[in-house]
Short mmCIF file of C-alpha atoms and ligand atoms in Angstrom, two decimals:
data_model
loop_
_atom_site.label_atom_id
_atom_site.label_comp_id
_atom_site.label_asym_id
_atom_site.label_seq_id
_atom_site.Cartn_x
_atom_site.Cartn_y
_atom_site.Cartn_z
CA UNK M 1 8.05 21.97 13.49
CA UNK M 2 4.82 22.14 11.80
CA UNK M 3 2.64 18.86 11.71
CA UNK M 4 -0.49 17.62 11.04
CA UNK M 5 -2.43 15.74 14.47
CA UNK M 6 -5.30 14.21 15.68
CA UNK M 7 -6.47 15.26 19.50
CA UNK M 8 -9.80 13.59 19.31
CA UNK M 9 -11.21 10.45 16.79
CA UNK M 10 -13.41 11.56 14.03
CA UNK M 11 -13.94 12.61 10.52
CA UNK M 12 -11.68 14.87 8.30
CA UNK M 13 -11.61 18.05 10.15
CA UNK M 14 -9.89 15.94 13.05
CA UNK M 15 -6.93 16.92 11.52
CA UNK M 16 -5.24 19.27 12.84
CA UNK M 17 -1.63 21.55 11.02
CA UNK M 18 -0.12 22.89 13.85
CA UNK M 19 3.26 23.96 15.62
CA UNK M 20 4.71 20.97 18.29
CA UNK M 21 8.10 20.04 19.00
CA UNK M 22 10.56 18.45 16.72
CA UNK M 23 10.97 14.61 17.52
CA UNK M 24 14.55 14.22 20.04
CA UNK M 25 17.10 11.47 18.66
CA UNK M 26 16.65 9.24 21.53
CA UNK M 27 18.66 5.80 20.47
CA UNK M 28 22.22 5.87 18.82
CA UNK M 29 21.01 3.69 15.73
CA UNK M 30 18.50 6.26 15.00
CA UNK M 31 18.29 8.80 12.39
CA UNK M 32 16.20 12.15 11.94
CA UNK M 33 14.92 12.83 8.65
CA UNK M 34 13.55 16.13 7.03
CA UNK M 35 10.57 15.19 5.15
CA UNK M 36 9.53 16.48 2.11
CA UNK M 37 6.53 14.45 1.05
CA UNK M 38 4.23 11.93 2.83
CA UNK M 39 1.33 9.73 1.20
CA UNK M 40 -2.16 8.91 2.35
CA UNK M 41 -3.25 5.27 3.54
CA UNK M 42 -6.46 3.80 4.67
CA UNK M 43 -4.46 2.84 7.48
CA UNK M 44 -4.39 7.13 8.18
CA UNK M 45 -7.68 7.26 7.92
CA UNK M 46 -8.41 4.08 10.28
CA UNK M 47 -6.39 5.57 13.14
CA UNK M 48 -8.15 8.94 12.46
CA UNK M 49 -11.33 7.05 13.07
CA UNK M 50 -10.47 5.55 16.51
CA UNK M 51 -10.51 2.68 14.39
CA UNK M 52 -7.27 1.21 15.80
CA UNK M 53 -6.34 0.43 19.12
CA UNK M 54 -2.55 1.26 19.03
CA UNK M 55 -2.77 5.16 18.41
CA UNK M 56 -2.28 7.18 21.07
CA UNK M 57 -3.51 11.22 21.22
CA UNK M 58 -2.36 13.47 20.25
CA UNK M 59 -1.05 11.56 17.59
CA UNK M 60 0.55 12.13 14.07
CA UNK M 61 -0.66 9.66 11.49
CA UNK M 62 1.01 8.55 8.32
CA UNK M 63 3.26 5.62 7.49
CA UNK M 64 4.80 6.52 4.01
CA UNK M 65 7.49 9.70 3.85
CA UNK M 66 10.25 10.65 1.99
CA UNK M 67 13.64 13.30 2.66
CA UNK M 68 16.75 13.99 3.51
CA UNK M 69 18.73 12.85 6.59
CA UNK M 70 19.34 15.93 9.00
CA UNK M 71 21.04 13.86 11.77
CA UNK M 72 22.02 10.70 12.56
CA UNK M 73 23.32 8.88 15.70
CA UNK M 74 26.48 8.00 16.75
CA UNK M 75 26.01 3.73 15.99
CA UNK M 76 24.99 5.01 12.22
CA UNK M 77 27.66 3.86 9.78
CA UNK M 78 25.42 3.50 6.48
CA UNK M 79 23.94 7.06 6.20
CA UNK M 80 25.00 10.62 6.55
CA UNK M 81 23.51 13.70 6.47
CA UNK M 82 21.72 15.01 3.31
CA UNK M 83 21.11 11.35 1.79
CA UNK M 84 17.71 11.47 0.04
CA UNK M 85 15.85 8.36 1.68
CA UNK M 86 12.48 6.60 1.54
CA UNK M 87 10.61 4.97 4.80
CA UNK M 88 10.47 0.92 5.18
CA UNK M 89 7.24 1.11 6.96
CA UNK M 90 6.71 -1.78 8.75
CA UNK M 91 8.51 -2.98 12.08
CA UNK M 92 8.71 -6.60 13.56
CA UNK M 93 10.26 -7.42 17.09
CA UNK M 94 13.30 -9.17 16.18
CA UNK M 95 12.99 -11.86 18.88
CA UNK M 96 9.51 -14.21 18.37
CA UNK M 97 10.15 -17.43 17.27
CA UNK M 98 9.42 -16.29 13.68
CA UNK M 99 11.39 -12.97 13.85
CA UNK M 100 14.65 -15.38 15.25
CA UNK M 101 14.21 -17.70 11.75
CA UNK M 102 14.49 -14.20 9.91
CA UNK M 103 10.47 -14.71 9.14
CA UNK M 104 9.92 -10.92 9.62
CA UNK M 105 7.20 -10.84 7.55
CA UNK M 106 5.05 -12.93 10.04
CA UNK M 107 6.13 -11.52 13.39
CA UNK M 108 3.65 -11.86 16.18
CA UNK M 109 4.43 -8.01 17.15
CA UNK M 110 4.64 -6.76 13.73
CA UNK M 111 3.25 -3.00 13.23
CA UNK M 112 3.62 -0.05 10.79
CA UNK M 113 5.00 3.58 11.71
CA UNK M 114 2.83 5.46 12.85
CA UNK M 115 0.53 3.12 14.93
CA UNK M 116 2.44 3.57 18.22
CA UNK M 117 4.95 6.55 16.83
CA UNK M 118 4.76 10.00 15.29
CA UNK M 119 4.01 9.31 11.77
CA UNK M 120 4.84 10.91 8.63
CA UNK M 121 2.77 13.98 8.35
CA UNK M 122 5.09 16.42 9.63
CA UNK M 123 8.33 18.32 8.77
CA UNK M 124 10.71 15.38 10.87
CA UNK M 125 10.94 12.06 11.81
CA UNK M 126 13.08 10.62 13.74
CA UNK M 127 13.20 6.40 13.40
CA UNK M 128 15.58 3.37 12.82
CA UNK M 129 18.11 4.07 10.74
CA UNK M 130 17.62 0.64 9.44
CA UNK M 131 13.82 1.64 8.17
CA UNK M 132 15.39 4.10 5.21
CA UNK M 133 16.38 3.11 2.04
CA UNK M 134 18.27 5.15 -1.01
CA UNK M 135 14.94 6.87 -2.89
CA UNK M 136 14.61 4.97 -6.77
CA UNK M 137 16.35 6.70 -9.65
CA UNK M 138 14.76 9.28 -11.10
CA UNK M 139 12.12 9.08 -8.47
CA UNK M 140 11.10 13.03 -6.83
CA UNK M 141 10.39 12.94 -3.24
CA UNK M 142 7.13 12.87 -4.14
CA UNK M 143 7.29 9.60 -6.04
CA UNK M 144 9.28 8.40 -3.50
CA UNK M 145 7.27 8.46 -0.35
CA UNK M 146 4.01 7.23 -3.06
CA UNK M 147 4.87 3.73 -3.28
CA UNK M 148 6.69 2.48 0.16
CA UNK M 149 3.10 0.85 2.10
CA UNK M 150 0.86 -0.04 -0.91
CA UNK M 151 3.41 -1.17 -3.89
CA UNK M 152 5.66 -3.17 -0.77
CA UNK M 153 2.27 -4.97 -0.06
CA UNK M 154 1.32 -5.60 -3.91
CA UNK M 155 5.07 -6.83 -4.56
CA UNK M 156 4.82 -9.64 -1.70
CA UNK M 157 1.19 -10.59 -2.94
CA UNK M 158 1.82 -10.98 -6.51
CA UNK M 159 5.47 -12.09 -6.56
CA UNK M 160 5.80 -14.15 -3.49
CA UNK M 161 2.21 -15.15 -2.23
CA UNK M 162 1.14 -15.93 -5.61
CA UNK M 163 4.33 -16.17 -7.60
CA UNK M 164 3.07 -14.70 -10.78
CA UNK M 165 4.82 -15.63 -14.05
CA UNK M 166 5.06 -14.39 -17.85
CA UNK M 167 1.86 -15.15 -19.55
CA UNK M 168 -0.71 -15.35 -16.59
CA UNK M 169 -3.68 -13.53 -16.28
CA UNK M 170 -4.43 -11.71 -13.57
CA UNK M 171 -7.22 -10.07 -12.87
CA UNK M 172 -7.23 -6.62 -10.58
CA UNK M 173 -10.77 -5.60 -9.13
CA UNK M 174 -11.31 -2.13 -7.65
CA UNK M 175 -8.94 -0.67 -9.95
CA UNK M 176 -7.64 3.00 -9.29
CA UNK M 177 -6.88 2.06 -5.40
CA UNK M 178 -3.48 2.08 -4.72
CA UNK M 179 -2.71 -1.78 -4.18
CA UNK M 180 -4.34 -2.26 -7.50
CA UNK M 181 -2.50 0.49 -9.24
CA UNK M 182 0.36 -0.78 -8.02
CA UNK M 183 -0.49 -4.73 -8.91
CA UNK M 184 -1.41 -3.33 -12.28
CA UNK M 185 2.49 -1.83 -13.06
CA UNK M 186 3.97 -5.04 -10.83
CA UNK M 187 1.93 -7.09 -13.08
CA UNK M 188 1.99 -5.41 -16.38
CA UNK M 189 6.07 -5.61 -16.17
CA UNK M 190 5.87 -9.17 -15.38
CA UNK M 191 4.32 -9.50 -18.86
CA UNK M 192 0.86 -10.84 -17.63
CA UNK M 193 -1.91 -10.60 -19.47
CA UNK M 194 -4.20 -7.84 -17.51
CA UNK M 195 -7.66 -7.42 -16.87
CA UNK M 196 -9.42 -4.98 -14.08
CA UNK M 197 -12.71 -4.40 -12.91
CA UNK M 198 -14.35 -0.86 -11.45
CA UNK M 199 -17.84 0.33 -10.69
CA UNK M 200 -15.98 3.53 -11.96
CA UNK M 201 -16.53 3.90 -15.60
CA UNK M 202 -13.81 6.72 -15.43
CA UNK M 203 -10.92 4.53 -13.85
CA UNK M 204 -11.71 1.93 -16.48
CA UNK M 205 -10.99 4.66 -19.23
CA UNK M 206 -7.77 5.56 -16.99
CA UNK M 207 -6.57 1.73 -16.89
CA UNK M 208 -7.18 1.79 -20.36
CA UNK M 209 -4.62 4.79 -21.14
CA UNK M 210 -2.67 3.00 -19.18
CA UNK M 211 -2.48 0.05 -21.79
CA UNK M 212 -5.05 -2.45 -19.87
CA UNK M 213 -7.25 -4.03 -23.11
CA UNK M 214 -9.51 -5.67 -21.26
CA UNK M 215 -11.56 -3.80 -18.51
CA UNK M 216 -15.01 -4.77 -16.74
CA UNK M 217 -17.54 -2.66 -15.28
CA UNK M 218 -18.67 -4.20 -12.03
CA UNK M 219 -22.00 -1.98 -12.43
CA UNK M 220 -23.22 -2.72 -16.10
CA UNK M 221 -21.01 -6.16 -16.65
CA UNK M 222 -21.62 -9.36 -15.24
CA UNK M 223 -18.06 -10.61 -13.95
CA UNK M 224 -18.11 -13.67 -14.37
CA UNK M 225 -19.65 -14.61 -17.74
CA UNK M 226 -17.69 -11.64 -18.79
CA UNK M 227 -14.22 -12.84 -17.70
CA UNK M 228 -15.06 -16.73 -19.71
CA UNK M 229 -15.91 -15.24 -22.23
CA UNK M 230 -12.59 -12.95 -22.23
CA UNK M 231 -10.87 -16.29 -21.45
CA UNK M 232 -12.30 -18.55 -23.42
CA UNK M 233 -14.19 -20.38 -21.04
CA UNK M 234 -10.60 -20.84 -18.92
CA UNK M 235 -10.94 -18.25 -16.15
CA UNK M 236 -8.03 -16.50 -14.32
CA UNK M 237 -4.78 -18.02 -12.50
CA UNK M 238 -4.38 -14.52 -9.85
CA UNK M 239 -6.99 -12.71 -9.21
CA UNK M 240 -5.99 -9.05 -7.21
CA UNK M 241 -8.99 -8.58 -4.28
CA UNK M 242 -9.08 -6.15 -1.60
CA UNK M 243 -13.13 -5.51 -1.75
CA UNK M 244 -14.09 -8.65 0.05
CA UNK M 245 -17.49 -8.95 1.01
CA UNK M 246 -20.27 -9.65 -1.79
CA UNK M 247 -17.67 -9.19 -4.29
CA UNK M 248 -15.12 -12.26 -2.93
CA UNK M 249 -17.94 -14.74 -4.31
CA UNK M 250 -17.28 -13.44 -7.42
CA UNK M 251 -13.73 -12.91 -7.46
CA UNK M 252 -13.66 -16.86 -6.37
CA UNK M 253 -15.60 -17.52 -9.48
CA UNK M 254 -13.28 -16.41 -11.93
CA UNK M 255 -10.81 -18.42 -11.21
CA UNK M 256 -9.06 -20.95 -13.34
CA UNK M 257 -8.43 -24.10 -12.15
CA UNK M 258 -5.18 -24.23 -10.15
CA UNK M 259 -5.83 -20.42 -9.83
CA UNK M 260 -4.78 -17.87 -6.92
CA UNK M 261 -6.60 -15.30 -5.17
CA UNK M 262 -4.50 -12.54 -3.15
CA UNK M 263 -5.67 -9.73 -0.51
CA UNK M 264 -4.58 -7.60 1.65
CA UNK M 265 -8.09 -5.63 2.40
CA UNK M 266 -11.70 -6.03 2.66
CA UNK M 267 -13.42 -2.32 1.84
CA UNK M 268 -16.37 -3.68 0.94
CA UNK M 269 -16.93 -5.72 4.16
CA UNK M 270 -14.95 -9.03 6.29
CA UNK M 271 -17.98 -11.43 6.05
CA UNK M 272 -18.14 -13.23 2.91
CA UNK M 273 -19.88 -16.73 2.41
CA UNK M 274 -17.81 -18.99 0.41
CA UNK M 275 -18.67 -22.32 -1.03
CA UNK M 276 -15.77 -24.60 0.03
CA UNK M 277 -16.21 -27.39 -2.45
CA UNK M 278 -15.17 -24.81 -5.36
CA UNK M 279 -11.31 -24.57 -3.71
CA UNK M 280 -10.87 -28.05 -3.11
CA UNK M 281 -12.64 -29.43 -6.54
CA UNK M 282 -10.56 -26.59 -8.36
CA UNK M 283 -7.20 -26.79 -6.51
CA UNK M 284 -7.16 -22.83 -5.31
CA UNK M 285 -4.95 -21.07 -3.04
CA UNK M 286 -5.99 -18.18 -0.67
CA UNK M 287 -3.19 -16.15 0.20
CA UNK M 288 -2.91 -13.10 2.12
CA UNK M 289 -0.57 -10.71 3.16
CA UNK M 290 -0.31 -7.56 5.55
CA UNK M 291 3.13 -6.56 5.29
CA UNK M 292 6.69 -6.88 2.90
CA UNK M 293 9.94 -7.90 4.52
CA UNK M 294 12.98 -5.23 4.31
CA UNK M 295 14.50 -7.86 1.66
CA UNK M 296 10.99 -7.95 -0.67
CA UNK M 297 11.21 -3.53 -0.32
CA UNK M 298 15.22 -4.39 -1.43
CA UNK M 299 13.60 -6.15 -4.40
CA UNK M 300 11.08 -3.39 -5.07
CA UNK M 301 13.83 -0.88 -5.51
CA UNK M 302 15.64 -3.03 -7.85
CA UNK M 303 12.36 -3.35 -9.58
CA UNK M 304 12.04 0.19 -10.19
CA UNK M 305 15.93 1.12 -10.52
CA UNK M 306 15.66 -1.30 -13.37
CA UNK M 307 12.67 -1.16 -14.65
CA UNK M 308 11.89 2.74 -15.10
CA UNK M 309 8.13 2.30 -13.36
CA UNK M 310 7.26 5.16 -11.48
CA UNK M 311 4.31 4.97 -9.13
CA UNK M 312 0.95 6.19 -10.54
CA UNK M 313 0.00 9.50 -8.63
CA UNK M 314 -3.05 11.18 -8.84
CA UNK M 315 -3.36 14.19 -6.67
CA UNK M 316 -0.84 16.60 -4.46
CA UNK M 317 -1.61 18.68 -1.87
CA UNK M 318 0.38 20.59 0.52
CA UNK M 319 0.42 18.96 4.37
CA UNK M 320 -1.65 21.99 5.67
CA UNK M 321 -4.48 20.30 3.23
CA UNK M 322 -4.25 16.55 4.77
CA UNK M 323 -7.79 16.98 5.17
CA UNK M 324 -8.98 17.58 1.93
CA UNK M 325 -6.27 14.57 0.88
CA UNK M 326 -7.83 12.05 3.10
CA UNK M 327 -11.39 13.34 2.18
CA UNK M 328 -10.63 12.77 -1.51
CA UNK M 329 -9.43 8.86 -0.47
CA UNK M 330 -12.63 8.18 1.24
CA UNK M 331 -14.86 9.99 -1.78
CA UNK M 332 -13.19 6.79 -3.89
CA UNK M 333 -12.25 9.51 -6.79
CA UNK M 334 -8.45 8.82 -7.11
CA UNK M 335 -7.02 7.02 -9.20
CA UNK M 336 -2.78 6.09 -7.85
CA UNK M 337 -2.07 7.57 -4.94
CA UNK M 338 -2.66 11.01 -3.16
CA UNK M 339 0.54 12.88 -1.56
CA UNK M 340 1.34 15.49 0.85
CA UNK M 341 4.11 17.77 -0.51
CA UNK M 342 5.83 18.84 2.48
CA UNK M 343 7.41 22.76 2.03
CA UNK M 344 10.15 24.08 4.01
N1 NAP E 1 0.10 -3.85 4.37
C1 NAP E 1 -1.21 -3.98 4.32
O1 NAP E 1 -1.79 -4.84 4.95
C2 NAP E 1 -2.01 -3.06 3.46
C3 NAP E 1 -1.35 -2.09 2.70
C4 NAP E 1 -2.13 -1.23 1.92
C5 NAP E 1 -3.52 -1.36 1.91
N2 NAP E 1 -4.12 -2.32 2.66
C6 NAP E 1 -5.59 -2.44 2.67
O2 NAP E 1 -6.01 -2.71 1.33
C7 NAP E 1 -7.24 -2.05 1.06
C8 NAP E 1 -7.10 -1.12 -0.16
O3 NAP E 1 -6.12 -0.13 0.15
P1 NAP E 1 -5.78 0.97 -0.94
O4 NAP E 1 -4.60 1.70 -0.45
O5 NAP E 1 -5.73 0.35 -2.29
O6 NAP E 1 -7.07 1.91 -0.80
P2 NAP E 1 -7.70 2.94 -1.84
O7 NAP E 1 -6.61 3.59 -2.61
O8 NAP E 1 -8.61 3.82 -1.09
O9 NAP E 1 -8.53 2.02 -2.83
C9 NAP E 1 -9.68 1.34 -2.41
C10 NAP E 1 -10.26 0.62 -3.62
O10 NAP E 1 -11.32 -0.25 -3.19
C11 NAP E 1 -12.39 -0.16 -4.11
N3 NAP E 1 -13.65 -0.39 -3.40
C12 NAP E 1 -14.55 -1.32 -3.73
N4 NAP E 1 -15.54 -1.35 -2.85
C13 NAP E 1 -15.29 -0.41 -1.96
C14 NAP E 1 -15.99 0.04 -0.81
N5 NAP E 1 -17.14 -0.51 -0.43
N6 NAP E 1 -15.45 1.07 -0.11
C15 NAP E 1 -14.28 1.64 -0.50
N7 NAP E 1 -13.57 1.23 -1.57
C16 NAP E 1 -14.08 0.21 -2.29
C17 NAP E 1 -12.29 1.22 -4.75
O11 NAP E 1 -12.59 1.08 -6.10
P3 NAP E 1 -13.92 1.65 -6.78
O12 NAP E 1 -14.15 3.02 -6.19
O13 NAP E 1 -13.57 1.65 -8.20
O14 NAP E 1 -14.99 0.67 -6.40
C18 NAP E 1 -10.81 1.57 -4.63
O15 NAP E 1 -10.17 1.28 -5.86
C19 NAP E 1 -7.61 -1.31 2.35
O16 NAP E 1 -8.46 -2.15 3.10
C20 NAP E 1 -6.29 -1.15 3.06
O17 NAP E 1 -6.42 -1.03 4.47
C21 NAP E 1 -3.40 -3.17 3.43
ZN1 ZN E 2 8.83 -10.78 15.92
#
């Protein structure tokens, strides 16, 4: 089969489309799938880096995918052959003392596909048959292999870390990433009242197609005075923030009293200096998260089954041009998410 892998750590041209051997079905509750699209994660571009530990050469990176089942083993009762799926990325151990209390979402072994087996940018996978789920209606292959990593992370942030409700506002910094894209349409359908932040004048115009009224430029806008003024002095109950560094001061500063700040990323840097008196004097909650549990991605499909949201995509290329894909990602010019389209 044709995939893309990395042989040595570096930058873009690391990547490598080329001819290796189709992954063996080597446990009865596996399945193989024929992919026909893949997205691009930071996560991709991490492991291309030598950034994490777990990836072993040559390696095939990617976490998100989307195709048909081609073969399943003999324990598989739920799928057959020719079912258009989408990949649960994440995998937990099953026997930790959290897994055994069904607290997946914490395991101490957790990891995503990809970090210690073939990924997604290639023509098959093969991989619990338990980690694919019926693609959304309406959703192309495309679509579907968009949203699995980033919108999974942005549903258990906004809707179970921070429990967002009708009415709140939330505010989304960094907008045009793919967590915030996809905390924007989470968000939006909640029926929160939205405002984002950029340094990108151009993915403020594109929020603002998108229906977002109020947007801040992180270059030319203060964000703070902006965001009391926009509130009326009140400040925001979530606040969206995978920059980190300078920028969590700030993001800490907007919020209303009572209010929430979520993250799942620090681009901008993991060292941030906090004053501690503003959480306790204003009753804020920090919450994190680094993965969804199979039952939040069951929610997520409901979400968009009933809902109609498709994920926001900005760019396709074919898997030959992974390259140019992840290059794109780390110029910061995308706005939703970038996708391989996988032919064949
Ligand atoms: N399960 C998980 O734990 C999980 C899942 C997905 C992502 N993440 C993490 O979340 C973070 C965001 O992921 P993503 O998929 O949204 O990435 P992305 O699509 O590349 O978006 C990154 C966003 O960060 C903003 N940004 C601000 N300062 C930046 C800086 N110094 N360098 C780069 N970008 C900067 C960019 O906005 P501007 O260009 O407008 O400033 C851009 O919107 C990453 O750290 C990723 O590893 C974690
Ligand atoms: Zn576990």
């Amino acid at each position: 089969m044709k995939a893309v892998r990395i042989h040595t750590f570096g930058g873009s041209d690391a990547l490598r489309y080329e001819e290796c051997v189709e992954p063996p079905l080597r446990h009865p509750a596996n399945v193989r799938v024929k992919l026909f699209a893949a997205a691009v994660n930071r996560l991709d571009i991490d492991l291309r880096n030598g950034g994490a530990e777990q990836f072993s050469l040559p390696g095939i990176p990617g976490c998100d995918g989307a195709g048909r089942i081609e073969v399943i083993g003999s324990a598989v009762k739920h799928l057959k052959p020719g079912d258009a799926v989408c990949i649960y990325p994440f995998t937990s151990c099953g026997q930790c003392d959290l897994c055994v209390v069904e607290d997946y979402a914490l395991c101490t072994s957790k990891r995503i596909l990809s970090e210690r087996e073939s990924g997604t940018y290639a023509e098959y996978i093969t991989l619990p048959a338990r980690s694919c789920f019926p693609v959304p209606l309406g959703f192309s292959f495309e679509q579907a292999a968009a949203f699995p990593l980033v919108y999974s992370t942005a549903w258990r942030l906004l809707m179970i870390q921070a429990k967002i409700t009708p009415g709140e506002t939330v505010l989304i910094r960094g907008i045009g990433g793919g967590i915030a894209t996809a905390a924007l349409q989470i968000a939006a359908s909640i029926g929160a009242r939205l405002i984002v932040s950029s340094n990108n004048e151009e993915k403020l115009t594109k929020a603002r197609a998108l229906g977002v009224e109020l947007t801040i430029n992180d270059r030319t806008m203060d964000l703070v005075k902006t965001v009391r003024s926009l509130t009326g002095k009140r400040g925001i109950d979530v606040v969206v923030d995978c920059i980190g560094g300078a920028e969590w001061v700030k993001s800490l500063a907007t919020l209303a009293r009572g209010g929430r700040l979520v993250t799942c990323g620090a681009m901008g840097g993991p060292n941030s200096v906090t004053d501690l008196r503003r959480i306790f004097w204003n009753h804020l909650k920090l919450c994190g998260a680094s993965r969804a549990t199979r039952q939040e991605f069951r929610a997520l499909l409901n979400f968009f089954d009933s809902s109609g949201v498709k994920p926001i995509i900005d760019t396709v290329y074919p898997l030959k041009e992974a390259a140019k894909a992840q290059a794109l990602m780390e110029a910061r010019h995308h706005f939703g998410k970038i996708v391989l389209r996988i032919d064949g």
